[in-house]
Amino acid sequence: MNAKSEAQPPAVSVIMPVLNEERHLREAVHAILRQEYAGEMEVVVALGPSTDRTDEIAAELVREDPRVHTVPNPTGRTPAALNAAIKASRHPIVVRVDGHAALSPGYITTAVRLLEETGAMNVGGIMHAEGQNDWEHAVAAAMTSKIGVGNAAFHTGGEAQQAETVYLGVFRREALEQQGGYNEEFIRAQDWELNFRIREAGGLIWFSPDLLVSYRPRPSVKALAKQYKDYGRWRHVVARYHAGSINLRYLAPPTALCAIAAGLVVGAALTPWGFAIPGGYLAAITAGSVPAGKGLPLKARLQIPVALATMHMSWGWGFLTSPRSLARKVIASRRPAVLGETQEA
């Protein structure tokens, strides 16, 4: 083997689960194809049963660039799409990207370098929310503020370090194949569950702020509320699945929801002092939206409290109403971490 071939970076497969992404799919794929990566690259798009022009746009992308391929995902479920794309891909490094996300320049090169430097099985970085109108700017500000999401490093940034999970992820294929891919019972939180098994098997998960992915927020209050209700619902499943994984950051939204509801009842039935609780919450998110909205247009800044309240209350409601039957079903599908030969030795 000559020096030139030794220096050739490993080939990369980019996998993308897609459902109803006509607004962002072309931009997301082009951000991948524009990566200045010296190694071979392919893009595998797993197509769910979309009701918009997603399939048509995907077919155009396949015709335009031979590196782009598609596979069907008739279930429409994200973990099934990811597994289908992994199976259809062929390279030793697997990069997960969503259909409403755009990789920053140099993302793949940096991620491959970090895999080599750290020995990690999966590396990931910051979910950098960026809006395209006033509402989306407001949601992006809420999603990147500590009052909105607490101290989650992949939202707000932080030092490079070992992590429990990361946003999206750049994996060594051996880790994915060893663990049998994603658990398809996890409609949400499938990243956390897979990374949990990788860590149980002795693998390192690494967060780096040098990895940046632009994320497009949900386009309406209704869509944002559904997204965060699902987040809360599945976070409670995770808490039941893995005792000890819950912390105060996850308990804050359901606690706030219960306190506000109690305050409204007390205020209406017993004493106006009860309204101090919801009033205090409104004052807090209004004050918190001021630094979060710095530099944004006035209309966007005014909508940040709405975005914050939608996120908090929907997350809390999803957490509180998450059925035990869902957790039991997921726990029954639990996959034990698979140890590699080096760990077993």
PDB file of N, CA and C in Angstrom, residues 266-314:
ATOM      1  N   VAL A 266     -56.528  27.441  42.524  1.00  0.00           N
ATOM      2  CA  VAL A 266     -56.573  28.148  43.812  1.00  0.00           C
ATOM      3  C   VAL A 266     -56.996  29.594  43.603  1.00  0.00           C
ATOM      4  N   GLY A 267     -56.465  30.232  42.547  1.00  0.00           N
ATOM      5  CA  GLY A 267     -56.812  31.622  42.281  1.00  0.00           C
ATOM      6  C   GLY A 267     -58.282  31.806  41.959  1.00  0.00           C
ATOM      7  N   ALA A 268     -58.854  30.845  41.230  1.00  0.00           N
ATOM      8  CA  ALA A 268     -60.254  30.955  40.847  1.00  0.00           C
ATOM      9  C   ALA A 268     -61.201  30.560  41.975  1.00  0.00           C
ATOM     10  N   ALA A 269     -60.788  29.604  42.811  1.00  0.00           N
ATOM     11  CA  ALA A 269     -61.706  29.045  43.805  1.00  0.00           C
ATOM     12  C   ALA A 269     -61.505  29.576  45.210  1.00  0.00           C
ATOM     13  N   LEU A 270     -60.280  29.969  45.563  1.00  0.00           N
ATOM     14  CA  LEU A 270     -60.007  30.315  46.962  1.00  0.00           C
ATOM     15  C   LEU A 270     -59.509  31.744  47.155  1.00  0.00           C
ATOM     16  N   THR A 271     -58.387  32.052  46.564  1.00  0.00           N
ATOM     17  CA  THR A 271     -57.788  33.372  46.788  1.00  0.00           C
ATOM     18  C   THR A 271     -57.043  33.824  45.546  1.00  0.00           C
ATOM     19  N   PRO A 272     -57.104  35.116  45.247  1.00  0.00           N
ATOM     20  CA  PRO A 272     -56.378  35.628  44.080  1.00  0.00           C
ATOM     21  C   PRO A 272     -54.868  35.425  44.166  1.00  0.00           C
ATOM     22  N   TRP A 273     -54.373  35.135  45.370  1.00  0.00           N
ATOM     23  CA  TRP A 273     -52.940  34.893  45.520  1.00  0.00           C
ATOM     24  C   TRP A 273     -52.487  33.686  44.698  1.00  0.00           C
ATOM     25  N   GLY A 274     -53.403  32.796  44.401  1.00  0.00           N
ATOM     26  CA  GLY A 274     -53.035  31.639  43.594  1.00  0.00           C
ATOM     27  C   GLY A 274     -52.538  32.026  42.210  1.00  0.00           C
ATOM     28  N   PHE A 275     -53.045  33.150  41.697  1.00  0.00           N
ATOM     29  CA  PHE A 275     -52.624  33.585  40.368  1.00  0.00           C
ATOM     30  C   PHE A 275     -51.173  34.054  40.335  1.00  0.00           C
ATOM     31  N   ALA A 276     -50.546  34.170  41.503  1.00  0.00           N
ATOM     32  CA  ALA A 276     -49.137  34.591  41.549  1.00  0.00           C
ATOM     33  C   ALA A 276     -48.228  33.562  40.864  1.00  0.00           C
ATOM     34  N   ILE A 277     -48.633  32.293  40.912  1.00  0.00           N
ATOM     35  CA  ILE A 277     -47.780  31.256  40.309  1.00  0.00           C
ATOM     36  C   ILE A 277     -47.756  31.366  38.788  1.00  0.00           C
ATOM     37  N   PRO A 278     -48.929  31.337  38.112  1.00  0.00           N
ATOM     38  CA  PRO A 278     -48.865  31.517  36.659  1.00  0.00           C
ATOM     39  C   PRO A 278     -48.337  32.898  36.271  1.00  0.00           C
ATOM     40  N   GLY A 279     -48.645  33.914  37.102  1.00  0.00           N
ATOM     41  CA  GLY A 279     -48.118  35.245  36.821  1.00  0.00           C
ATOM     42  C   GLY A 279     -46.605  35.289  36.908  1.00  0.00           C
ATOM     43  N   GLY A 280     -46.076  34.612  37.912  1.00  0.00           N
ATOM     44  CA  GLY A 280     -44.626  34.558  38.056  1.00  0.00           C
ATOM     45  C   GLY A 280     -43.967  33.834  36.893  1.00  0.00           C
ATOM     46  N   TYR A 281     -44.608  32.769  36.412  1.00  0.00           N
ATOM     47  CA  TYR A 281     -44.066  32.032  35.261  1.00  0.00           C
ATOM     48  C   TYR A 281     -44.051  32.928  34.020  1.00  0.00           C
ATOM     49  N   LEU A 282     -45.152  33.638  33.783  1.00  0.00           N
ATOM     50  CA  LEU A 282     -45.206  34.522  32.626  1.00  0.00           C
ATOM     51  C   LEU A 282     -44.149  35.609  32.712  1.00  0.00           C
ATOM     52  N   ALA A 283     -43.946  36.138  33.916  1.00  0.00           N
ATOM     53  CA  ALA A 283     -42.922  37.166  34.092  1.00  0.00           C
ATOM     54  C   ALA A 283     -41.536  36.596  33.819  1.00  0.00           C
ATOM     55  N   ALA A 284     -41.313  35.359  34.253  1.00  0.00           N
ATOM     56  CA  ALA A 284     -39.999  34.738  34.075  1.00  0.00           C
ATOM     57  C   ALA A 284     -39.680  34.503  32.596  1.00  0.00           C
ATOM     58  N   ILE A 285     -40.642  33.957  31.833  1.00  0.00           N
ATOM     59  CA  ILE A 285     -40.348  33.687  30.430  1.00  0.00           C
ATOM     60  C   ILE A 285     -40.295  34.979  29.616  1.00  0.00           C
ATOM     61  N   THR A 286     -41.032  35.987  30.049  1.00  0.00           N
ATOM     62  CA  THR A 286     -40.954  37.280  29.363  1.00  0.00           C
ATOM     63  C   THR A 286     -39.584  37.907  29.579  1.00  0.00           C
ATOM     64  N   ALA A 287     -39.108  37.868  30.823  1.00  0.00           N
ATOM     65  CA  ALA A 287     -37.773  38.405  31.116  1.00  0.00           C
ATOM     66  C   ALA A 287     -36.696  37.590  30.412  1.00  0.00           C
ATOM     67  N   GLY A 288     -36.854  36.270  30.403  1.00  0.00           N
ATOM     68  CA  GLY A 288     -35.861  35.409  29.765  1.00  0.00           C
ATOM     69  C   GLY A 288     -35.813  35.567  28.265  1.00  0.00           C
ATOM     70  N   SER A 289     -36.917  36.021  27.677  1.00  0.00           N
ATOM     71  CA  SER A 289     -36.950  36.175  26.223  1.00  0.00           C
ATOM     72  C   SER A 289     -36.175  37.405  25.755  1.00  0.00           C
ATOM     73  N   VAL A 290     -35.886  38.324  26.672  1.00  0.00           N
ATOM     74  CA  VAL A 290     -35.173  39.551  26.275  1.00  0.00           C
ATOM     75  C   VAL A 290     -33.755  39.246  25.804  1.00  0.00           C
ATOM     76  N   PRO A 291     -32.925  38.577  26.622  1.00  0.00           N
ATOM     77  CA  PRO A 291     -31.593  38.239  26.107  1.00  0.00           C
ATOM     78  C   PRO A 291     -31.639  37.204  24.979  1.00  0.00           C
ATOM     79  N   ALA A 292     -32.616  36.307  25.020  1.00  0.00           N
ATOM     80  CA  ALA A 292     -32.713  35.280  23.974  1.00  0.00           C
ATOM     81  C   ALA A 292     -33.004  35.894  22.614  1.00  0.00           C
ATOM     82  N   GLY A 293     -33.736  37.004  22.594  1.00  0.00           N
ATOM     83  CA  GLY A 293     -34.137  37.614  21.333  1.00  0.00           C
ATOM     84  C   GLY A 293     -33.256  38.746  20.868  1.00  0.00           C
ATOM     85  N   LYS A 294     -32.101  38.891  21.476  1.00  0.00           N
ATOM     86  CA  LYS A 294     -31.203  39.988  21.106  1.00  0.00           C
ATOM     87  C   LYS A 294     -30.854  39.932  19.622  1.00  0.00           C
ATOM     88  N   GLY A 295     -31.053  41.054  18.942  1.00  0.00           N
ATOM     89  CA  GLY A 295     -30.718  41.145  17.529  1.00  0.00           C
ATOM     90  C   GLY A 295     -31.822  40.732  16.581  1.00  0.00           C
ATOM     91  N   LEU A 296     -32.942  40.201  17.107  1.00  0.00           N
ATOM     92  CA  LEU A 296     -34.034  39.764  16.243  1.00  0.00           C
ATOM     93  C   LEU A 296     -35.017  40.903  15.990  1.00  0.00           C
ATOM     94  N   PRO A 297     -35.811  40.826  14.919  1.00  0.00           N
ATOM     95  CA  PRO A 297     -36.865  41.825  14.690  1.00  0.00           C
ATOM     96  C   PRO A 297     -37.882  41.817  15.831  1.00  0.00           C
ATOM     97  N   LEU A 298     -38.558  42.943  16.034  1.00  0.00           N
ATOM     98  CA  LEU A 298     -39.511  43.081  17.134  1.00  0.00           C
ATOM     99  C   LEU A 298     -40.582  41.999  17.095  1.00  0.00           C
ATOM    100  N   LYS A 299     -41.125  41.713  15.911  1.00  0.00           N
ATOM    101  CA  LYS A 299     -42.190  40.711  15.816  1.00  0.00           C
ATOM    102  C   LYS A 299     -41.708  39.341  16.267  1.00  0.00           C
ATOM    103  N   ALA A 300     -40.472  39.007  15.966  1.00  0.00           N
ATOM    104  CA  ALA A 300     -39.913  37.730  16.413  1.00  0.00           C
ATOM    105  C   ALA A 300     -39.709  37.740  17.924  1.00  0.00           C
ATOM    106  N   ARG A 301     -39.204  38.842  18.470  1.00  0.00           N
ATOM    107  CA  ARG A 301     -38.954  38.915  19.918  1.00  0.00           C
ATOM    108  C   ARG A 301     -40.250  38.771  20.708  1.00  0.00           C
ATOM    109  N   LEU A 302     -41.321  39.346  20.185  1.00  0.00           N
ATOM    110  CA  LEU A 302     -42.604  39.279  20.885  1.00  0.00           C
ATOM    111  C   LEU A 302     -43.166  37.863  20.932  1.00  0.00           C
ATOM    112  N   GLN A 303     -42.745  37.014  20.006  1.00  0.00           N
ATOM    113  CA  GLN A 303     -43.265  35.647  19.959  1.00  0.00           C
ATOM    114  C   GLN A 303     -42.436  34.645  20.765  1.00  0.00           C
ATOM    115  N   ILE A 304     -41.285  35.072  21.277  1.00  0.00           N
ATOM    116  CA  ILE A 304     -40.445  34.144  22.044  1.00  0.00           C
ATOM    117  C   ILE A 304     -41.155  33.614  23.285  1.00  0.00           C
ATOM    118  N   PRO A 305     -41.860  34.460  24.088  1.00  0.00           N
ATOM    119  CA  PRO A 305     -42.589  33.894  25.234  1.00  0.00           C
ATOM    120  C   PRO A 305     -43.621  32.844  24.831  1.00  0.00           C
ATOM    121  N   VAL A 306     -44.268  33.027  23.673  1.00  0.00           N
ATOM    122  CA  VAL A 306     -45.238  32.031  23.192  1.00  0.00           C
ATOM    123  C   VAL A 306     -44.524  30.720  22.885  1.00  0.00           C
ATOM    124  N   ALA A 307     -43.372  30.819  22.234  1.00  0.00           N
ATOM    125  CA  ALA A 307     -42.603  29.608  21.918  1.00  0.00           C
ATOM    126  C   ALA A 307     -42.143  28.913  23.192  1.00  0.00           C
ATOM    127  N   LEU A 308     -41.649  29.686  24.162  1.00  0.00           N
ATOM    128  CA  LEU A 308     -41.183  29.096  25.421  1.00  0.00           C
ATOM    129  C   LEU A 308     -42.316  28.390  26.155  1.00  0.00           C
ATOM    130  N   ALA A 309     -43.459  29.067  26.276  1.00  0.00           N
ATOM    131  CA  ALA A 309     -44.600  28.464  26.979  1.00  0.00           C
ATOM    132  C   ALA A 309     -45.077  27.204  26.252  1.00  0.00           C
ATOM    133  N   THR A 310     -45.115  27.245  24.924  1.00  0.00           N
ATOM    134  CA  THR A 310     -45.531  26.077  24.146  1.00  0.00           C
ATOM    135  C   THR A 310     -44.593  24.905  24.396  1.00  0.00           C
ATOM    136  N   MET A 311     -43.301  25.146  24.363  1.00  0.00           N
ATOM    137  CA  MET A 311     -42.310  24.101  24.604  1.00  0.00           C
ATOM    138  C   MET A 311     -42.451  23.516  26.009  1.00  0.00           C
ATOM    139  N   HIS A 312     -42.472  24.392  27.013  1.00  0.00           N
ATOM    140  CA  HIS A 312     -42.510  23.933  28.406  1.00  0.00           C
ATOM    141  C   HIS A 312     -43.794  23.159  28.721  1.00  0.00           C
ATOM    142  N   MET A 313     -44.928  23.770  28.384  1.00  0.00           N
ATOM    143  CA  MET A 313     -46.206  23.159  28.758  1.00  0.00           C
ATOM    144  C   MET A 313     -46.473  21.872  27.970  1.00  0.00           C
ATOM    145  N   SER A 314     -46.108  21.861  26.692  1.00  0.00           N
ATOM    146  CA  SER A 314     -46.333  20.661  25.888  1.00  0.00           C
ATOM    147  C   SER A 314     -45.430  19.531  26.355  1.00  0.00           C
TER     148      SER A 314
END
